[in-house]
mmCIF file with all atom_site columns, C-alpha atoms in Angstrom:
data_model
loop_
_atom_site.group_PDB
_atom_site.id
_atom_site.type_symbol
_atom_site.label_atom_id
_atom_site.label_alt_id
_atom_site.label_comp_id
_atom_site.label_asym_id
_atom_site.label_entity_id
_atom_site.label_seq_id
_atom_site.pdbx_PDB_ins_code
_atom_site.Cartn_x
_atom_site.Cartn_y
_atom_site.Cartn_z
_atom_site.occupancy
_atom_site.B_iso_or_equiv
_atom_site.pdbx_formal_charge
_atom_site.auth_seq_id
_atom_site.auth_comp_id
_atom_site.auth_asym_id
_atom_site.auth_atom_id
_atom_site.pdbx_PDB_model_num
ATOM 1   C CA . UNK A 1 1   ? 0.000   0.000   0.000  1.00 55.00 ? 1   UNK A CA 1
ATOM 2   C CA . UNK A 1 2   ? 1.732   3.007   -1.621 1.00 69.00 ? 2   UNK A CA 1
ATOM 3   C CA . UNK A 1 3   ? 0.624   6.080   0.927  1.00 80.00 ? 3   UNK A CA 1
ATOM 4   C CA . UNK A 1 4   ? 0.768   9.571   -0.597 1.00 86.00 ? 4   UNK A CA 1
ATOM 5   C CA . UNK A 1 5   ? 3.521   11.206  1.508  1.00 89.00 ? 5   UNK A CA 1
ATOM 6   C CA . UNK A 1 6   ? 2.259   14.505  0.467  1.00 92.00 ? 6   UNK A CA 1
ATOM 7   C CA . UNK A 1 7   ? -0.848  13.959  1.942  1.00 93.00 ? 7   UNK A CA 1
ATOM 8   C CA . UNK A 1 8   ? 0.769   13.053  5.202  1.00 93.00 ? 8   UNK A CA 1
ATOM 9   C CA . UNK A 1 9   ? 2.381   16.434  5.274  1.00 93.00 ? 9   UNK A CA 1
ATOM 10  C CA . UNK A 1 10  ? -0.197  18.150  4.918  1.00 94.00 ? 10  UNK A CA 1
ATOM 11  C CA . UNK A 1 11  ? -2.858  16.603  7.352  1.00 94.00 ? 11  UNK A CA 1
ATOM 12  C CA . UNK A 1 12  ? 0.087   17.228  9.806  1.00 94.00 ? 12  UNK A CA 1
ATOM 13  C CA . UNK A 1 13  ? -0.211  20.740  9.385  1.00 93.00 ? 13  UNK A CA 1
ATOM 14  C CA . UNK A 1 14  ? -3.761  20.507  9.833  1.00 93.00 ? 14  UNK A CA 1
ATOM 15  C CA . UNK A 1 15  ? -5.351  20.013  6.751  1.00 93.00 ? 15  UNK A CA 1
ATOM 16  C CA . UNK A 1 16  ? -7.906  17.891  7.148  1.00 95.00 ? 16  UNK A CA 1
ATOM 17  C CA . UNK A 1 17  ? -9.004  17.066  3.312  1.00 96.00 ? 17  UNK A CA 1
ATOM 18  C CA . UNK A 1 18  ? -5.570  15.384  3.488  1.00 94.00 ? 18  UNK A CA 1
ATOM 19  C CA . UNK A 1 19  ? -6.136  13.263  6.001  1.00 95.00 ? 19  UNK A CA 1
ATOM 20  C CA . UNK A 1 20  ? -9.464  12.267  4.955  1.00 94.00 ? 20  UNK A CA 1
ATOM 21  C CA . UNK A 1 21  ? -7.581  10.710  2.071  1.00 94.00 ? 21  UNK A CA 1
ATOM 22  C CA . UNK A 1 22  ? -5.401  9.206   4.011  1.00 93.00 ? 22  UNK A CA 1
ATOM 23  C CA . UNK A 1 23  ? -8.101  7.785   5.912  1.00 92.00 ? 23  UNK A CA 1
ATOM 24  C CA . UNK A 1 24  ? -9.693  6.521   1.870  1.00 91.00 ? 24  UNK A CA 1
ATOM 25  C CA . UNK A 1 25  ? -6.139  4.771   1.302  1.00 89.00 ? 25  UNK A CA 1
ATOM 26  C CA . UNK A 1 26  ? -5.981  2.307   4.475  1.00 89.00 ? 26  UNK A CA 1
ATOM 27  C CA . UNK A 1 27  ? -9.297  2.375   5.869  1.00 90.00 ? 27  UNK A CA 1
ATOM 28  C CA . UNK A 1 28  ? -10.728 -1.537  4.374  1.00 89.00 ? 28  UNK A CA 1
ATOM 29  C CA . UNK A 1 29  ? -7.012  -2.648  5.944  1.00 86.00 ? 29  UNK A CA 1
ATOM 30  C CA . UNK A 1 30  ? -7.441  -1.495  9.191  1.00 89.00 ? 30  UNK A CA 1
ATOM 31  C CA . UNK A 1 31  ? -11.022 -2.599  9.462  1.00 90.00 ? 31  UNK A CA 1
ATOM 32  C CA . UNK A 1 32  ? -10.066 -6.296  8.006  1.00 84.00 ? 32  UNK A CA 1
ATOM 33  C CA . UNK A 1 33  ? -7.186  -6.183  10.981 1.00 82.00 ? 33  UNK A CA 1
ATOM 34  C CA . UNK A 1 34  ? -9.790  -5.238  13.549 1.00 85.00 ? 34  UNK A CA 1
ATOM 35  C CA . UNK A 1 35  ? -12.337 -7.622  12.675 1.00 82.00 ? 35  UNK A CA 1
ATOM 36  C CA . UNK A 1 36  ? -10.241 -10.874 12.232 1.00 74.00 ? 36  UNK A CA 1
ATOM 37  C CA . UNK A 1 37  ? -8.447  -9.855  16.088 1.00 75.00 ? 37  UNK A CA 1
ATOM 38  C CA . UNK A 1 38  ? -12.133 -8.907  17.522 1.00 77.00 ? 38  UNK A CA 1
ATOM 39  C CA . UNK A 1 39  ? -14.388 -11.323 14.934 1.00 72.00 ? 39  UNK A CA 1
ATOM 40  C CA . UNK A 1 40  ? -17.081 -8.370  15.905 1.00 79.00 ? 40  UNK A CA 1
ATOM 41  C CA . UNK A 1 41  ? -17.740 -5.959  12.841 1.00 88.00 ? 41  UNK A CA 1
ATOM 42  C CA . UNK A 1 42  ? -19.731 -3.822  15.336 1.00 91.00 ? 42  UNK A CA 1
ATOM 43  C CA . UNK A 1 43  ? -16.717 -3.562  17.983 1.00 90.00 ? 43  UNK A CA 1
ATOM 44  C CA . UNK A 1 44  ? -13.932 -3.634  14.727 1.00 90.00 ? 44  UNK A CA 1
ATOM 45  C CA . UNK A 1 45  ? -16.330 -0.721  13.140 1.00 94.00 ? 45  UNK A CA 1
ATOM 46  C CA . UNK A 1 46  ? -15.681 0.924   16.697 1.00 95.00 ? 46  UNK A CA 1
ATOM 47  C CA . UNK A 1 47  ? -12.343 0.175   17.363 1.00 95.00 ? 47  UNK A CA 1
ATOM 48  C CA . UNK A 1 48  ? -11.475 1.448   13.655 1.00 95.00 ? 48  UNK A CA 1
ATOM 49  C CA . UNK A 1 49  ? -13.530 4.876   14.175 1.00 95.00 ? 49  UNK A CA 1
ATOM 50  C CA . UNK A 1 50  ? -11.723 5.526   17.611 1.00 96.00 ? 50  UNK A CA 1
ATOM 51  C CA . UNK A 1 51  ? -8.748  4.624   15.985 1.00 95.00 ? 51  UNK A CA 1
ATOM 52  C CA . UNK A 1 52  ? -9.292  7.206   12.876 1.00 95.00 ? 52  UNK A CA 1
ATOM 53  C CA . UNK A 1 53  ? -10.507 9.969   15.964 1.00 95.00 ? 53  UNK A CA 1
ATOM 54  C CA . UNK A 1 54  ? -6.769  9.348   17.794 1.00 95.00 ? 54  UNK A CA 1
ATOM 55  C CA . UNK A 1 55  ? -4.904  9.642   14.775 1.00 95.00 ? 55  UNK A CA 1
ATOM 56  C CA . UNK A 1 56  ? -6.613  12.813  13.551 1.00 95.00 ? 56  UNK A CA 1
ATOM 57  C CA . UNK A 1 57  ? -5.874  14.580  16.767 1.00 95.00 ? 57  UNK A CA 1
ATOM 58  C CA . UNK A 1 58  ? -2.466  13.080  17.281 1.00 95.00 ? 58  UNK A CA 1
ATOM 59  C CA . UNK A 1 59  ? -1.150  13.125  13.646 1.00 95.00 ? 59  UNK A CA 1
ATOM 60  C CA . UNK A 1 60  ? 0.927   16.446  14.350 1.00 93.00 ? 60  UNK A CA 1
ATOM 61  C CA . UNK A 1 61  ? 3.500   14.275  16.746 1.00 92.00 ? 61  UNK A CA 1
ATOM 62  C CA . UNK A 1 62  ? 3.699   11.435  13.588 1.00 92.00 ? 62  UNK A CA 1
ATOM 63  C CA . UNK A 1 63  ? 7.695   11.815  13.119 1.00 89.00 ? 63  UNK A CA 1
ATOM 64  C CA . UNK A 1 64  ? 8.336   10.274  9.877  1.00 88.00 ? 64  UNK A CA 1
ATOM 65  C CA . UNK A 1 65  ? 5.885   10.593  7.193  1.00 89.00 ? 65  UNK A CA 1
ATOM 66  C CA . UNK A 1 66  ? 6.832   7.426   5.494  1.00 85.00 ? 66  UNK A CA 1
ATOM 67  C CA . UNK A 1 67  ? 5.310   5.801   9.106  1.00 85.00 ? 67  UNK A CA 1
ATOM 68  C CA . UNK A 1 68  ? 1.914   6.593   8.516  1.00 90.00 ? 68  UNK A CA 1
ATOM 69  C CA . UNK A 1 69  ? 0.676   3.024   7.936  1.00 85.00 ? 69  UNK A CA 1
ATOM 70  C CA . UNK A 1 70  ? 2.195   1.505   10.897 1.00 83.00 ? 70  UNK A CA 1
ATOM 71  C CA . UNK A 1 71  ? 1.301   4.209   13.196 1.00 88.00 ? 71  UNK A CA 1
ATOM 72  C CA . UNK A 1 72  ? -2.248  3.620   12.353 1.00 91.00 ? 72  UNK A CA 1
ATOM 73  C CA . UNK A 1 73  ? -2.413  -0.398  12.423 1.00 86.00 ? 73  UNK A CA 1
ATOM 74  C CA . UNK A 1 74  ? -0.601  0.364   15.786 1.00 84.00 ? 74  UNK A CA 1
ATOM 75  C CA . UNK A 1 75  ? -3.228  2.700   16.997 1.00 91.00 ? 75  UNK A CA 1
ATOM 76  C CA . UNK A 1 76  ? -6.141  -0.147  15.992 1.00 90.00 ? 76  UNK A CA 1
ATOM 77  C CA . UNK A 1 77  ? -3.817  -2.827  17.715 1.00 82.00 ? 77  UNK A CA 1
ATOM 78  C CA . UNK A 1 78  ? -3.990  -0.984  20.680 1.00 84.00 ? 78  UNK A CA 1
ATOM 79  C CA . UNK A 1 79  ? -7.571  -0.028  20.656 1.00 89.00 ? 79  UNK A CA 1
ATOM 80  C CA . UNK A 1 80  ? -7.912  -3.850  19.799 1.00 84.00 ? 80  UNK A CA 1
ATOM 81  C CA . UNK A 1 81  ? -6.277  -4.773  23.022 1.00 79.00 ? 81  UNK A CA 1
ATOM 82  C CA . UNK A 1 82  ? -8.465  -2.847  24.940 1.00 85.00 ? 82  UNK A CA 1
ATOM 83  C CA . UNK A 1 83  ? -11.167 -4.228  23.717 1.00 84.00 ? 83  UNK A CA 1
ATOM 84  C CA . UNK A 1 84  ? -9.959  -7.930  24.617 1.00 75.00 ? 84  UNK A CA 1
ATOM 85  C CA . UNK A 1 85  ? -9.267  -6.487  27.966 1.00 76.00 ? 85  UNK A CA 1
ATOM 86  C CA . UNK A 1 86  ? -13.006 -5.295  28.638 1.00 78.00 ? 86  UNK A CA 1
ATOM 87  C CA . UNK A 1 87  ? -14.035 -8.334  27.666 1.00 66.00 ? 87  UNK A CA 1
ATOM 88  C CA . UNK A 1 88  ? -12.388 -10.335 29.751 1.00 64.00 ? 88  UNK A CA 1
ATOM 89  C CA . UNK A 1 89  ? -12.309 -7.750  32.865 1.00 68.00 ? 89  UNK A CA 1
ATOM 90  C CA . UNK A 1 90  ? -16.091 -7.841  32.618 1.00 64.00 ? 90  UNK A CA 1
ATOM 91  C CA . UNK A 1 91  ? -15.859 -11.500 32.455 1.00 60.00 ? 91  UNK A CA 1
ATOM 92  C CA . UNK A 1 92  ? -18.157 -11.323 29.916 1.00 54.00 ? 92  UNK A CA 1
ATOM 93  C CA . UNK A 1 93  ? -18.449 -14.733 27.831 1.00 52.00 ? 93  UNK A CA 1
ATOM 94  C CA . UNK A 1 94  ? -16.988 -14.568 24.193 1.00 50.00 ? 94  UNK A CA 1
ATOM 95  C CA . UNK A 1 95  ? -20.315 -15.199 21.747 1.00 51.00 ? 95  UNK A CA 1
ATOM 96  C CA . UNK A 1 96  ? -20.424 -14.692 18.156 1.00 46.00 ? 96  UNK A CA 1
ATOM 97  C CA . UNK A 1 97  ? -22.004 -10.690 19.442 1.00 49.00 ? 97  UNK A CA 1
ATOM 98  C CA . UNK A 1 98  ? -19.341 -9.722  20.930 1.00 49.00 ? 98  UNK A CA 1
ATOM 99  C CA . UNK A 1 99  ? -16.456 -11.879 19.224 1.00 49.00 ? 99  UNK A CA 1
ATOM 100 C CA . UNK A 1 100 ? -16.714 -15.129 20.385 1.00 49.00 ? 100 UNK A CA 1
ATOM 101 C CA . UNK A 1 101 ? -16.271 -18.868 18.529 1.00 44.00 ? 101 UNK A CA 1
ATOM 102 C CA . UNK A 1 102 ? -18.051 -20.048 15.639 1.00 50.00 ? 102 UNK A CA 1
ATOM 103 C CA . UNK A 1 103 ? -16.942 -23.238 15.654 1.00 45.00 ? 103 UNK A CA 1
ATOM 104 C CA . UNK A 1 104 ? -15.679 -23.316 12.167 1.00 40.00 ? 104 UNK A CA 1
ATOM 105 C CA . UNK A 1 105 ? -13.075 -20.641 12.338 1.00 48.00 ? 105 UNK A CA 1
ATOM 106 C CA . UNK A 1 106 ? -11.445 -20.930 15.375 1.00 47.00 ? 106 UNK A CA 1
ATOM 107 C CA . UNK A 1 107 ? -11.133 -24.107 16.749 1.00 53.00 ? 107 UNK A CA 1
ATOM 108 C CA . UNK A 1 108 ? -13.214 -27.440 17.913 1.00 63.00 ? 108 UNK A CA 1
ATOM 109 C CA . UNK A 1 109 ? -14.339 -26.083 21.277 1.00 72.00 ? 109 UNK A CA 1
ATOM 110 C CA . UNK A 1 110 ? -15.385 -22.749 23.003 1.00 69.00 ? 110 UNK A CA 1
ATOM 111 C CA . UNK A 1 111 ? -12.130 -23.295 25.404 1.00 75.00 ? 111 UNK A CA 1
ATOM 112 C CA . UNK A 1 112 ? -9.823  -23.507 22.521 1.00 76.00 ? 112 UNK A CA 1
ATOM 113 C CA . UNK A 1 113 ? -10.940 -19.980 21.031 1.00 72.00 ? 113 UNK A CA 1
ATOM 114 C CA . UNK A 1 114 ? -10.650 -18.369 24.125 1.00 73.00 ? 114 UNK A CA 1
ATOM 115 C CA . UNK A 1 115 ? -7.361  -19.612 24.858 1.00 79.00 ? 115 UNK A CA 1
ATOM 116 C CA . UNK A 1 116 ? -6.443  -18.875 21.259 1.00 79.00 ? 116 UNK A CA 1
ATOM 117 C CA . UNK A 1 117 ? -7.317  -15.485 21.493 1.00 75.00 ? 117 UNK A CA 1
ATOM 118 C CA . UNK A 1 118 ? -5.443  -14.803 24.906 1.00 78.00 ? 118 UNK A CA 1
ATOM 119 C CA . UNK A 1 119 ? -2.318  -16.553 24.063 1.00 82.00 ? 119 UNK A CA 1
ATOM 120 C CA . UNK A 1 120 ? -2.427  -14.130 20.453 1.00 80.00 ? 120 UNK A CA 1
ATOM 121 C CA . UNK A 1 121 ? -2.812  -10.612 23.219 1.00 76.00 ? 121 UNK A CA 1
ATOM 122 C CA . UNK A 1 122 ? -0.157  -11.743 24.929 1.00 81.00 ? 122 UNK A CA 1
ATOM 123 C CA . UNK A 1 123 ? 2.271   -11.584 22.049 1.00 84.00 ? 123 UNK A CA 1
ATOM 124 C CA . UNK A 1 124 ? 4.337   -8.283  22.326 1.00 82.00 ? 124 UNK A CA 1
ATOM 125 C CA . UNK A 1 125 ? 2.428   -5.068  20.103 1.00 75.00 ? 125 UNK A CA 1
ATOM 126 C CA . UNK A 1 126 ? 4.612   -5.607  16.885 1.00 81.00 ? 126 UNK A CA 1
ATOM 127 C CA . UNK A 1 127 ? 4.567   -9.672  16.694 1.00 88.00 ? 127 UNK A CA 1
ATOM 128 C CA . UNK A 1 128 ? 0.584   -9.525  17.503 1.00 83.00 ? 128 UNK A CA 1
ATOM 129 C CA . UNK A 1 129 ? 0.511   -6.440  14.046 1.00 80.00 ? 129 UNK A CA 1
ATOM 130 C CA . UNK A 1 130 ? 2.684   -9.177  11.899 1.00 88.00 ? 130 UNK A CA 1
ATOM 131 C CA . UNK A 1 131 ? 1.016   -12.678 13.136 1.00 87.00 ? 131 UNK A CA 1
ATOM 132 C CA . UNK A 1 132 ? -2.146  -11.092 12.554 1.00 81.00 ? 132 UNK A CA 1
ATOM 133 C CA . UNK A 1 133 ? -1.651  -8.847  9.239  1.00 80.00 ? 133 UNK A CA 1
ATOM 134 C CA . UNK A 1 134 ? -0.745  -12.243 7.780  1.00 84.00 ? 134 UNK A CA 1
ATOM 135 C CA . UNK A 1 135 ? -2.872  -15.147 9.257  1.00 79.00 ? 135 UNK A CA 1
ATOM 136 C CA . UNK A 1 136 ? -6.040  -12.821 9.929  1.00 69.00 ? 136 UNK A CA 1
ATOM 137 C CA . UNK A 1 137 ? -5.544  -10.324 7.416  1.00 68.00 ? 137 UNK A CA 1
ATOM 138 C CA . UNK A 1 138 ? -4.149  -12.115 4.694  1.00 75.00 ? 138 UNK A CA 1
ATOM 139 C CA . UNK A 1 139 ? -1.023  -9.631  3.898  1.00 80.00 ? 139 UNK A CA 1
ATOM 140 C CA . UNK A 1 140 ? 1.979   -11.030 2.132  1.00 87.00 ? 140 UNK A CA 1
ATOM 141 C CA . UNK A 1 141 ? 5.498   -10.546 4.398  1.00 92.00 ? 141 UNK A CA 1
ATOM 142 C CA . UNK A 1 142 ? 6.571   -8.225  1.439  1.00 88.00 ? 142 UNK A CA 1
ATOM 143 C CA . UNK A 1 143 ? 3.492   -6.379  2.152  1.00 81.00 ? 143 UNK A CA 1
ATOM 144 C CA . UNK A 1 144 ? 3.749   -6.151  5.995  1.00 84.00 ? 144 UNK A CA 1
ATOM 145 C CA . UNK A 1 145 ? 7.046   -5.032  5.575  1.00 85.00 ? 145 UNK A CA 1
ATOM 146 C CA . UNK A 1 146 ? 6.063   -2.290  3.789  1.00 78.00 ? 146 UNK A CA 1
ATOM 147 C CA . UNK A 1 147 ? 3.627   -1.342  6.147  1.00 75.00 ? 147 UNK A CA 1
ATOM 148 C CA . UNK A 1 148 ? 5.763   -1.487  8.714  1.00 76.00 ? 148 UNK A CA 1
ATOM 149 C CA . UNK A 1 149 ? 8.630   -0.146  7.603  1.00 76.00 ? 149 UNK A CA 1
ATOM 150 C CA . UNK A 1 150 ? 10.856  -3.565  8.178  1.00 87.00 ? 150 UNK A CA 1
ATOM 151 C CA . UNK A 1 151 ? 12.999  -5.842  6.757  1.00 94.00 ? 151 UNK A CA 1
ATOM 152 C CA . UNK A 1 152 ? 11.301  -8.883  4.840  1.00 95.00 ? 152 UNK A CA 1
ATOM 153 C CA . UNK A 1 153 ? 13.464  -11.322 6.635  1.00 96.00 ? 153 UNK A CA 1
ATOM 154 C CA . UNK A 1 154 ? 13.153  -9.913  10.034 1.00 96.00 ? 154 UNK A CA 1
ATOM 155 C CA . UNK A 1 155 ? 8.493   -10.294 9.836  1.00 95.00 ? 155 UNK A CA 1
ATOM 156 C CA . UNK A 1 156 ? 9.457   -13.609 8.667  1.00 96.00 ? 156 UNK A CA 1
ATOM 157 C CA . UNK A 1 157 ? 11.537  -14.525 11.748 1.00 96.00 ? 157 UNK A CA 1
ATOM 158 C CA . UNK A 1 158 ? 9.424   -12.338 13.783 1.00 95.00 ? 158 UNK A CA 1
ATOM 159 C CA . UNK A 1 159 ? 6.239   -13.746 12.996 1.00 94.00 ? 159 UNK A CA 1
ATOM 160 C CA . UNK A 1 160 ? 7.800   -17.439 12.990 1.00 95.00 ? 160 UNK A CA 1
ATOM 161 C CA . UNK A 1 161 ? 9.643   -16.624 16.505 1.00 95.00 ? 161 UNK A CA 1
ATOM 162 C CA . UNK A 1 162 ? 5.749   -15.316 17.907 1.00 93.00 ? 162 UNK A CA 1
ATOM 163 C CA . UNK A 1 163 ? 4.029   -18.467 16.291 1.00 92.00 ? 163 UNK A CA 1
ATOM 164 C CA . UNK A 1 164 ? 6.297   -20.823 18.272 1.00 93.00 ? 164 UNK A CA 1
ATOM 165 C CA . UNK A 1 165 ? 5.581   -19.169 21.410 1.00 92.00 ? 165 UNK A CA 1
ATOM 166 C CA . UNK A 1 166 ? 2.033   -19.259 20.902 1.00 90.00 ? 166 UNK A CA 1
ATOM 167 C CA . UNK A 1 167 ? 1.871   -23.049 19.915 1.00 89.00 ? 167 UNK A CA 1
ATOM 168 C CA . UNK A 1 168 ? 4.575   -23.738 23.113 1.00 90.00 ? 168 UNK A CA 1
ATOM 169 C CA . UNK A 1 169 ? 2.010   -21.434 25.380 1.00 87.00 ? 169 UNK A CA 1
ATOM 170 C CA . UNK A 1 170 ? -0.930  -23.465 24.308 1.00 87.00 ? 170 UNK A CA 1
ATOM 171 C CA . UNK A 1 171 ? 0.501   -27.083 24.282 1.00 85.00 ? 171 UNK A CA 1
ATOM 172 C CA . UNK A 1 172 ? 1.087   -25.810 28.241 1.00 78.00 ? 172 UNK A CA 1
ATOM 173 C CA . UNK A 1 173 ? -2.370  -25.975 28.649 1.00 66.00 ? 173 UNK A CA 1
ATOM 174 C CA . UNK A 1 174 ? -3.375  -29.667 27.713 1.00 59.00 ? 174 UNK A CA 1
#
């Protein structure tokens, strides 16, 4: 996803036509990352809007313009988090509503999802972006590279690295 640096620029200095088409170029992306982490369209709808609010009224402290795109997939990974967090604070039982198992998708049993989706939040900001850009979102490693402004070899060691932790995590609990 090519981003027009110009734009970036400019919606820094306040213009907001500019960032509106930023907002055009990676909106479907950071909606399709929100709903495969929350598997809510309602909450990812949300979590996306919020996400779109922060970066509007932040975008002035955005350093580099080329870091656009991962600034906002970080900003929806966090908002993501937090919505993980209220579910489970509010110990509030994961249903298809609210992003719960379907039992196609995610696994063979309620149990599994759930402890799917906790062992993916605990994975570190940037592995939880790659693991889930690619096996949620679909994105090529030459793409999340891009995106994030990485090395192709160091997502693919990342993500395989965060994978293996995940699977080790999990096998802990049978």
């Amino acid at each position: 996803m090519d981003i027009n640096l110009e734009y970036v620029s400019r919606a820094k200095q306040g213009d907001a036509q500019s960032f509106a088409m930023l907002y055009d170029q990676v909106a479907k992306d950071l909606y399709r990352v929100a709903l495969y982490t929350l598997g809510n369209p309602q909450d990812a709808e949300d979590v996306v809007s919020a996400a779109v609010m922060e970066a509007f009224e932040n975008i002035g402290k955005l350093r580099k313009e080329d870091a656009f795109s991962a600034w906002m997939y970080r900003i929806v990974a966090n908002m993501c988090k937090q919505k993980m967090r209220e579910y489970y604070q509010r110990g509030e039982e994961l249903t298809e509503e609210n992003g719960g198992w379907d039992g196609y998708v995610w696994g063979d049993t309620r149990e599994e999802y759930i402890e799917v989706r906790r062992a993916f939040l605990t994975m570190d900001e940037e592995d939880r972006m790659i693991v889930g850009m690619h096996v949620f979102g679909g994105y090529k490693t030459r793409e999340i590279a891009q995106i994030l402004a990485m090395n192709e070899n160091t997502v693919r060691s990342r993500e395989h690295r965060a994978l293996q932790r995940m699977e080790k995590q999990l096998k802990g609990l049978r």
